[in-house]
């Protein structure tokens, strides 16, 4: 039986000059051993953070979430927007009660600094991820139950079983795009957890890498000719690498997290927008570690995107044997040659070559070997093509889905949630 899932595989080759994109606790660029040699590594968290930051230019703020311990402060601001007559202290008291009731998480007093003119709002014990729409809905319900800033009245309001159920439901719906993509964990209330739709691999160099050090000095501008020497001396570690980057996106899980759109003619529209935003954000973003010191502002040399129906497949094994420097220097041409040989063998050997849709964005003659791996497109064309393909694949599923979320072709499809939680 053919499985009716939509999974995006995103493969990227990107060259990065001397840089320190992602460093460890000693300030050294992160690394990992793969294929018996030391490789440059950029953690998945670093690139997910960069992707989330890119969403600010790709999506409306209402579609994004806020990950912070300062949940009471954020909610209090929304409450004050709805009822400016309240004092900030009253709004914070109401917000603390609502957060505790809705999420089951305790809030604790924040430390007061010398700069604080008044007591700061209480904070959650850990980072909490809520969408802007969830905050708005919580604020509206808080004002409804705690009129005039009366915390006791709000507590009584939430003692009502229906109201308590309503406030909990507010944080289970209207998820933002970034929550739907990257998931959410609430340690005190596991029923509020959201399984991530996206997997992001640690980026690895396709070749062996050595860490180098830059010795630098800074001169005091007020020194006279008689005052020799530097005002400051230091070192910074760096490396340069051709990176293989990979991400997988379970589009069906993403749609479940987001919910169908309110436009009955285009129920898959929120998912399409989220897919194209993730695709563009992940492809074009760059972690900003030491970016001002190195100015390593590069874009990928090659992007391969595949749509699959069974499971995600990384091509990292193509580089288990490290790429060696070419006769004219560089690792990019050798990397592309390895991929061009490895991918057809992998897909033929495992029966993956039965027509998966694929596209290739590439730059320069070094990447010519990748032409056969998909339809050659520009980035704007890629975004449009993938968006249209995703919407087309989801449309029949959305039309046939019943009220409880089930539908034809989905019952026997493998759920990737357990794998994505890992």
Short mmCIF file of C-alpha atoms in Angstrom, two decimals:
data_model
loop_
_atom_site.label_atom_id
_atom_site.label_comp_id
_atom_site.label_asym_id
_atom_site.label_seq_id
_atom_site.Cartn_x
_atom_site.Cartn_y
_atom_site.Cartn_z
CA UNK A 1 0.00 0.00 0.00
CA UNK A 2 1.40 3.39 -0.96
CA UNK A 3 1.98 5.60 2.03
CA UNK A 4 0.48 9.05 1.88
CA UNK A 5 2.95 11.26 3.68
CA UNK A 6 4.82 14.32 2.52
CA UNK A 7 8.38 14.64 3.76
CA UNK A 8 10.85 17.26 2.59
CA UNK A 9 14.58 16.51 2.52
CA UNK A 10 16.84 19.55 2.25
CA UNK A 11 20.52 19.03 1.41
CA UNK A 12 22.96 21.93 1.26
CA UNK A 13 26.63 22.41 0.40
CA UNK A 14 28.01 25.69 1.69
CA UNK A 15 31.56 26.98 1.81
CA UNK A 16 32.48 29.15 4.77
CA UNK A 17 35.77 31.10 4.92
CA UNK A 18 37.72 31.66 8.17
CA UNK A 19 35.03 31.93 10.85
CA UNK A 20 33.82 30.81 14.25
CA UNK A 21 30.11 30.23 13.64
CA UNK A 22 29.45 28.11 16.72
CA UNK A 23 31.93 27.78 19.56
CA UNK A 24 32.26 25.55 22.61
CA UNK A 25 32.86 26.55 26.24
CA UNK A 26 36.55 27.25 25.49
CA UNK A 27 35.79 29.55 22.55
CA UNK A 28 36.96 27.00 19.97
CA UNK A 29 34.81 26.22 16.91
CA UNK A 30 32.79 23.08 17.56
CA UNK A 31 33.96 19.87 15.92
CA UNK A 32 33.13 16.18 15.63
CA UNK A 33 34.82 12.99 14.48
CA UNK A 34 33.23 11.37 11.44
CA UNK A 35 34.86 8.87 9.13
CA UNK A 36 37.85 8.74 11.45
CA UNK A 37 38.85 12.39 10.99
CA UNK A 38 38.06 15.62 12.81
CA UNK A 39 35.42 17.74 11.09
CA UNK A 40 34.11 21.24 11.58
CA UNK A 41 30.65 21.16 13.15
CA UNK A 42 27.86 23.69 13.57
CA UNK A 43 25.22 22.50 16.04
CA UNK A 44 21.64 22.01 14.98
CA UNK A 45 20.52 24.40 17.73
CA UNK A 46 22.68 27.17 16.26
CA UNK A 47 21.15 26.80 12.81
CA UNK A 48 17.61 26.42 14.16
CA UNK A 49 18.08 29.66 16.07
CA UNK A 50 19.34 31.37 12.91
CA UNK A 51 16.34 30.02 10.99
CA UNK A 52 13.91 31.30 13.64
CA UNK A 53 15.55 34.74 13.51
CA UNK A 54 15.11 34.75 9.72
CA UNK A 55 11.36 34.25 10.17
CA UNK A 56 11.13 37.85 11.37
CA UNK A 57 11.56 38.95 7.76
CA UNK A 58 9.52 36.14 6.21
CA UNK A 59 6.39 35.93 8.37
CA UNK A 60 4.00 38.25 10.15
CA UNK A 61 4.75 38.66 13.89
CA UNK A 62 1.33 37.16 14.66
CA UNK A 63 2.53 33.88 13.13
CA UNK A 64 5.52 33.60 15.46
CA UNK A 65 6.08 32.55 19.05
CA UNK A 66 8.05 33.92 21.99
CA UNK A 67 10.39 31.62 23.92
CA UNK A 68 11.18 33.16 27.27
CA UNK A 69 11.10 32.79 31.04
CA UNK A 70 9.46 36.22 31.19
CA UNK A 71 6.03 34.83 30.33
CA UNK A 72 4.29 36.84 33.05
CA UNK A 73 5.77 40.08 31.74
CA UNK A 74 4.72 39.29 28.16
CA UNK A 75 1.18 38.36 29.17
CA UNK A 76 0.90 41.39 31.48
CA UNK A 77 1.73 43.68 28.55
CA UNK A 78 -1.12 42.12 26.53
CA UNK A 79 -3.49 42.49 29.48
CA UNK A 80 -2.60 46.19 29.80
CA UNK A 81 -3.28 46.63 26.08
CA UNK A 82 -6.82 45.36 26.69
CA UNK A 83 -7.38 47.18 29.99
CA UNK A 84 -5.09 50.23 30.39
CA UNK A 85 -6.84 51.16 33.64
CA UNK A 86 -5.00 48.39 35.49
CA UNK A 87 -1.72 49.02 37.28
CA UNK A 88 1.28 47.03 36.09
CA UNK A 89 1.44 45.22 39.43
CA UNK A 90 -2.21 44.14 39.09
CA UNK A 91 -1.67 43.01 35.50
CA UNK A 92 1.35 40.96 36.55
CA UNK A 93 -0.61 39.33 39.36
CA UNK A 94 -3.39 38.36 36.97
CA UNK A 95 -0.88 37.11 34.39
CA UNK A 96 0.91 34.92 36.94
CA UNK A 97 -2.37 33.25 37.92
CA UNK A 98 -3.35 32.64 34.30
CA UNK A 99 0.04 31.20 33.32
CA UNK A 100 0.02 28.83 36.29
CA UNK A 101 -3.51 27.65 35.53
CA UNK A 102 -3.07 27.31 31.76
CA UNK A 103 0.29 25.56 31.75
CA UNK A 104 0.53 23.91 35.15
CA UNK A 105 3.94 25.56 35.57
CA UNK A 106 4.85 27.53 38.65
CA UNK A 107 6.23 31.04 38.38
CA UNK A 108 8.87 32.31 40.78
CA UNK A 109 9.88 35.84 41.81
CA UNK A 110 12.55 37.32 39.56
CA UNK A 111 15.73 38.75 41.00
CA UNK A 112 15.60 42.50 41.38
CA UNK A 113 18.57 44.39 39.99
CA UNK A 114 19.75 47.88 40.93
CA UNK A 115 18.31 49.19 37.67
CA UNK A 116 14.78 47.98 38.45
CA UNK A 117 12.60 50.80 39.69
CA UNK A 118 9.84 48.40 40.75
CA UNK A 119 9.61 44.70 41.45
CA UNK A 120 10.11 42.75 38.21
CA UNK A 121 7.45 40.30 37.04
CA UNK A 122 7.66 36.70 38.19
CA UNK A 123 9.31 34.25 35.79
CA UNK A 124 8.81 30.63 34.85
CA UNK A 125 11.43 28.16 36.05
CA UNK A 126 12.43 27.38 32.46
CA UNK A 127 12.01 28.76 28.96
CA UNK A 128 8.40 28.59 27.84
CA UNK A 129 7.33 28.72 24.20
CA UNK A 130 3.93 30.29 23.46
CA UNK A 131 2.58 31.87 20.30
CA UNK A 132 1.52 35.49 19.97
CA UNK A 133 -2.05 34.35 19.31
CA UNK A 134 -1.99 32.20 22.45
CA UNK A 135 -0.87 35.20 24.52
CA UNK A 136 -3.66 37.31 23.01
CA UNK A 137 -6.29 34.68 23.81
CA UNK A 138 -4.96 34.23 27.36
CA UNK A 139 -5.02 38.00 27.91
CA UNK A 140 -8.63 38.24 26.75
CA UNK A 141 -9.72 35.45 29.08
CA UNK A 142 -7.74 36.97 31.96
CA UNK A 143 -9.50 40.30 31.57
CA UNK A 144 -12.83 38.46 31.35
CA UNK A 145 -12.28 36.64 34.65
CA UNK A 146 -10.22 39.17 36.60
CA UNK A 147 -12.11 42.41 36.09
CA UNK A 148 -10.54 45.37 37.85
CA UNK A 149 -7.33 43.47 38.56
CA UNK A 150 -8.96 41.20 41.15
CA UNK A 151 -6.74 38.10 41.43
CA UNK A 152 -9.16 36.43 43.87
CA UNK A 153 -11.97 36.83 41.35
CA UNK A 154 -9.75 35.31 38.66
CA UNK A 155 -8.95 32.32 40.88
CA UNK A 156 -12.67 31.75 41.45
CA UNK A 157 -13.23 32.12 37.70
CA UNK A 158 -10.71 29.36 36.99
CA UNK A 159 -12.24 27.06 39.62
CA UNK A 160 -15.14 26.64 37.23
CA UNK A 161 -14.49 23.41 35.33
CA UNK A 162 -15.47 24.84 31.97
CA UNK A 163 -13.29 27.94 32.35
CA UNK A 164 -10.34 25.85 33.51
CA UNK A 165 -10.74 23.62 30.48
CA UNK A 166 -11.01 26.65 28.19
CA UNK A 167 -7.82 28.30 29.44
CA UNK A 168 -5.87 25.06 29.07
CA UNK A 169 -7.21 24.62 25.55
CA UNK A 170 -5.94 28.08 24.59
CA UNK A 171 -2.32 26.90 24.78
CA UNK A 172 -3.10 23.76 22.78
CA UNK A 173 -4.41 25.59 19.72
CA UNK A 174 -3.29 28.43 17.45
CA UNK A 175 0.33 27.30 17.52
CA UNK A 176 2.81 29.63 15.87
CA UNK A 177 4.85 28.50 12.87
CA UNK A 178 8.06 28.14 14.90
CA UNK A 179 6.34 26.06 17.60
CA UNK A 180 4.79 23.85 14.93
CA UNK A 181 8.19 23.39 13.29
CA UNK A 182 10.52 22.99 16.25
CA UNK A 183 8.16 21.69 18.92
CA UNK A 184 7.57 22.59 22.54
CA UNK A 185 8.28 20.80 25.81
CA UNK A 186 6.53 21.76 29.05
CA UNK A 187 8.12 19.69 31.78
CA UNK A 188 5.30 20.24 34.29
CA UNK A 189 2.49 19.46 31.83
CA UNK A 190 3.44 16.91 29.22
CA UNK A 191 -0.01 17.17 27.62
CA UNK A 192 1.06 20.62 26.40
CA UNK A 193 4.06 19.22 24.54
CA UNK A 194 4.16 19.71 20.77
CA UNK A 195 6.05 17.19 18.64
CA UNK A 196 8.47 18.93 16.27
CA UNK A 197 7.81 18.70 12.54
CA UNK A 198 11.41 19.53 11.61
CA UNK A 199 14.67 17.71 12.12
CA UNK A 200 17.91 19.66 11.67
CA UNK A 201 21.24 17.84 11.55
CA UNK A 202 24.52 19.19 12.86
CA UNK A 203 26.31 20.66 9.88
CA UNK A 204 29.60 18.83 9.17
CA UNK A 205 32.53 19.68 6.98
CA UNK A 206 32.97 17.23 4.11
CA UNK A 207 36.71 17.19 4.77
CA UNK A 208 39.13 17.10 7.67
CA UNK A 209 39.60 20.43 9.43
CA UNK A 210 42.25 21.93 11.67
CA UNK A 211 41.59 24.77 14.08
CA UNK A 212 43.73 27.86 13.63
CA UNK A 213 44.28 30.85 15.93
CA UNK A 214 44.35 34.56 15.20
CA UNK A 215 46.60 36.63 17.46
CA UNK A 216 45.36 40.20 17.59
CA UNK A 217 46.17 43.46 19.32
CA UNK A 218 44.21 46.65 19.95
CA UNK A 219 45.91 50.03 20.19
CA UNK A 220 44.89 52.71 22.70
CA UNK A 221 43.90 55.76 20.62
CA UNK A 222 45.11 58.10 23.39
CA UNK A 223 48.64 56.68 23.49
CA UNK A 224 51.46 59.05 22.63
CA UNK A 225 54.52 58.12 20.58
CA UNK A 226 56.34 57.56 23.83
CA UNK A 227 53.82 54.95 24.94
CA UNK A 228 54.54 51.81 22.95
CA UNK A 229 52.74 48.51 23.08
CA UNK A 230 49.18 47.37 22.72
CA UNK A 231 46.24 48.33 24.87
CA UNK A 232 44.89 44.79 24.56
CA UNK A 233 46.19 41.44 23.32
CA UNK A 234 44.13 38.33 22.60
CA UNK A 235 43.58 35.29 20.43
CA UNK A 236 40.51 33.90 18.70
CA UNK A 237 40.20 30.40 17.23
CA UNK A 238 38.70 29.83 13.79
CA UNK A 239 38.47 27.39 10.91
CA UNK A 240 37.19 27.31 7.34
CA UNK A 241 35.10 24.55 5.81
CA UNK A 242 32.83 23.28 3.09
CA UNK A 243 29.80 22.16 5.07
CA UNK A 244 27.13 19.57 4.35
CA UNK A 245 23.86 20.72 5.92
CA UNK A 246 20.68 18.66 6.16
CA UNK A 247 17.13 19.10 7.43
CA UNK A 248 13.97 17.04 7.14
CA UNK A 249 10.42 18.34 7.42
CA UNK A 250 7.38 16.15 8.11
CA UNK A 251 4.77 18.24 6.34
CA UNK A 252 1.87 16.16 7.66
CA UNK A 253 3.00 16.69 11.24
CA UNK A 254 3.40 20.40 10.49
CA UNK A 255 -0.19 20.58 9.22
CA UNK A 256 -1.46 18.76 12.30
CA UNK A 257 0.40 21.20 14.56
CA UNK A 258 -0.84 24.27 12.69
CA UNK A 259 -4.36 23.12 11.89
CA UNK A 260 -6.22 23.75 8.65
CA UNK A 261 -6.64 27.29 7.39
CA UNK A 262 -9.84 29.26 7.82
CA UNK A 263 -10.09 29.66 4.04
CA UNK A 264 -12.16 26.64 2.98
CA UNK A 265 -10.93 26.97 -0.60
CA UNK A 266 -7.28 26.75 0.53
CA UNK A 267 -7.14 24.62 3.70
CA UNK A 268 -3.43 23.89 3.22
CA UNK A 269 -2.43 27.56 2.94
CA UNK A 270 -1.00 27.94 6.50
CA UNK A 271 1.12 24.83 5.95
CA UNK A 272 2.31 26.02 2.55
CA UNK A 273 3.38 29.35 4.03
CA UNK A 274 5.19 27.62 6.89
CA UNK A 275 6.98 25.23 4.51
CA UNK A 276 8.25 27.98 2.22
CA UNK A 277 9.29 30.13 5.19
CA UNK A 278 11.24 27.25 6.72
CA UNK A 279 12.80 26.41 3.38
CA UNK A 280 13.96 29.97 2.70
CA UNK A 281 14.95 30.61 6.31
CA UNK A 282 17.01 27.44 6.62
CA UNK A 283 18.71 27.86 3.23
CA UNK A 284 19.66 31.52 3.57
CA UNK A 285 20.30 31.89 7.32
CA UNK A 286 23.69 31.83 9.00
CA UNK A 287 24.61 31.59 12.69
CA UNK A 288 26.16 34.87 13.80
CA UNK A 289 29.00 33.67 16.03
CA UNK A 290 31.96 36.11 15.67
CA UNK A 291 30.34 37.43 12.49
CA UNK A 292 31.70 40.96 13.04
CA UNK A 293 35.23 39.63 13.44
CA UNK A 294 35.19 37.46 10.31
CA UNK A 295 32.43 38.78 8.01
CA UNK A 296 31.82 35.25 6.72
CA UNK A 297 28.61 36.16 4.87
CA UNK A 298 28.16 33.31 2.38
CA UNK A 299 25.19 31.62 0.74
CA UNK A 300 25.00 27.94 -0.25
CA UNK A 301 26.76 26.77 -3.40
CA UNK A 302 24.17 24.03 -3.92
CA UNK A 303 20.74 23.10 -2.56
CA UNK A 304 18.95 19.81 -3.28
CA UNK A 305 15.33 19.39 -2.19
CA UNK A 306 13.44 16.09 -2.44
CA UNK A 307 9.84 15.24 -1.59
CA UNK A 308 9.42 11.73 -0.20
CA UNK A 309 6.47 9.62 0.92
CA UNK A 310 8.07 7.17 3.35
CA UNK A 311 10.89 8.54 5.49
CA UNK A 312 13.62 11.21 5.48
CA UNK A 313 16.98 10.25 3.96
CA UNK A 314 20.25 12.12 4.62
CA UNK A 315 23.11 12.03 2.12
CA UNK A 316 25.81 12.52 4.76
CA UNK A 317 27.20 9.02 4.13
CA UNK A 318 28.53 10.32 0.80
CA UNK A 319 31.19 12.12 2.87
CA UNK A 320 32.04 9.36 5.37
CA UNK A 321 35.32 9.15 3.42
CA UNK A 322 36.52 12.75 3.65
CA UNK A 323 36.83 14.76 0.47
CA UNK A 324 40.42 15.59 -0.45
CA UNK A 325 41.51 18.88 -1.92
CA UNK A 326 41.21 19.09 -5.70
CA UNK A 327 44.10 19.54 -8.10
CA UNK A 328 43.26 23.22 -8.42
CA UNK A 329 42.40 23.54 -4.74
CA UNK A 330 39.02 23.54 -3.07
CA UNK A 331 36.60 20.89 -1.84
CA UNK A 332 33.36 21.90 -3.56
CA UNK A 333 33.86 20.17 -6.91
CA UNK A 334 34.90 16.94 -5.18
CA UNK A 335 31.90 17.17 -2.86
CA UNK A 336 29.50 17.55 -5.78
CA UNK A 337 31.12 14.64 -7.62
CA UNK A 338 30.67 12.43 -4.55
CA UNK A 339 27.01 13.38 -4.24
CA UNK A 340 26.36 12.88 -7.95
CA UNK A 341 27.70 9.33 -7.67
CA UNK A 342 26.26 8.45 -4.25
CA UNK A 343 22.66 9.67 -4.58
CA UNK A 344 21.59 7.56 -7.63
CA UNK A 345 23.19 4.45 -6.10
CA UNK A 346 21.45 5.04 -2.75
CA UNK A 347 18.05 5.70 -4.25
CA UNK A 348 18.24 2.78 -6.70
CA UNK A 349 19.51 0.38 -4.05
CA UNK A 350 16.73 1.18 -1.60
CA UNK A 351 13.95 1.71 -4.11
CA UNK A 352 13.76 5.44 -3.49
CA UNK A 353 14.08 6.48 -7.12
CA UNK A 354 10.46 5.78 -8.11
CA UNK A 355 9.73 9.37 -8.99
CA UNK A 356 10.35 11.56 -5.94
CA UNK A 357 9.99 15.20 -6.88
CA UNK A 358 13.34 16.98 -6.70
CA UNK A 359 14.88 20.36 -7.40
CA UNK A 360 18.44 21.70 -7.51
CA UNK A 361 19.62 25.26 -6.91
CA UNK A 362 23.30 25.58 -7.77
CA UNK A 363 25.96 28.20 -8.40
CA UNK A 364 29.20 27.88 -10.41
CA UNK A 365 30.83 25.25 -12.61
CA UNK A 366 32.00 23.26 -9.58
CA UNK A 367 28.39 22.19 -8.94
CA UNK A 368 27.56 21.09 -12.51
CA UNK A 369 27.70 17.41 -11.52
CA UNK A 370 24.51 17.90 -9.48
CA UNK A 371 22.36 18.81 -12.49
CA UNK A 372 21.06 15.26 -12.85
CA UNK A 373 19.69 15.14 -9.29
CA UNK A 374 16.66 17.31 -9.93
CA UNK A 375 15.10 20.13 -11.90
CA UNK A 376 17.41 23.14 -12.03
CA UNK A 377 15.71 26.20 -10.52
CA UNK A 378 16.47 29.51 -8.84
CA UNK A 379 15.64 30.01 -5.17
CA UNK A 380 12.39 31.90 -5.90
CA UNK A 381 11.38 29.15 -8.33
CA UNK A 382 12.24 26.51 -5.72
CA UNK A 383 10.03 28.15 -3.10
CA UNK A 384 7.11 28.44 -5.52
CA UNK A 385 7.49 24.88 -6.83
CA UNK A 386 7.79 23.26 -3.41
CA UNK A 387 4.92 25.34 -2.05
CA UNK A 388 2.67 24.32 -4.94
CA UNK A 389 3.69 20.65 -4.67
CA UNK A 390 3.02 20.59 -0.92
CA UNK A 391 -0.40 22.25 -1.32
CA UNK A 392 -1.35 19.80 -4.08
CA UNK A 393 -0.34 16.77 -2.02
CA UNK A 394 -2.17 18.00 1.09
CA UNK A 395 -5.35 19.15 -0.65
CA UNK A 396 -6.91 15.68 -1.19
CA UNK A 397 -5.95 14.72 2.38
CA UNK A 398 -7.51 17.87 3.81
CA UNK A 399 -10.66 17.33 1.76
CA UNK A 400 -11.02 13.73 2.91
CA UNK A 401 -10.11 14.27 6.56
CA UNK A 402 -12.88 13.67 9.05
CA UNK A 403 -13.68 15.77 12.10
CA UNK A 404 -11.46 13.67 14.34
CA UNK A 405 -8.47 14.29 12.05
CA UNK A 406 -8.39 10.88 10.39
CA UNK A 407 -8.76 10.37 6.68
CA UNK A 408 -8.04 8.08 3.76
CA UNK A 409 -4.44 7.10 3.29
CA UNK A 410 -3.27 8.27 6.72
CA UNK A 411 -4.08 5.38 9.03
CA UNK A 412 -1.23 3.16 7.89
CA UNK A 413 1.31 5.95 7.31
CA UNK A 414 4.29 5.92 9.68
CA UNK A 415 4.16 8.68 12.28
CA UNK A 416 7.57 10.31 12.52
CA UNK A 417 6.77 12.02 15.83
CA UNK A 418 8.73 9.54 17.94
CA UNK A 419 11.76 9.96 15.70
CA UNK A 420 11.42 13.75 15.73
CA UNK A 421 11.23 13.81 19.55
CA UNK A 422 14.62 12.11 19.79
#
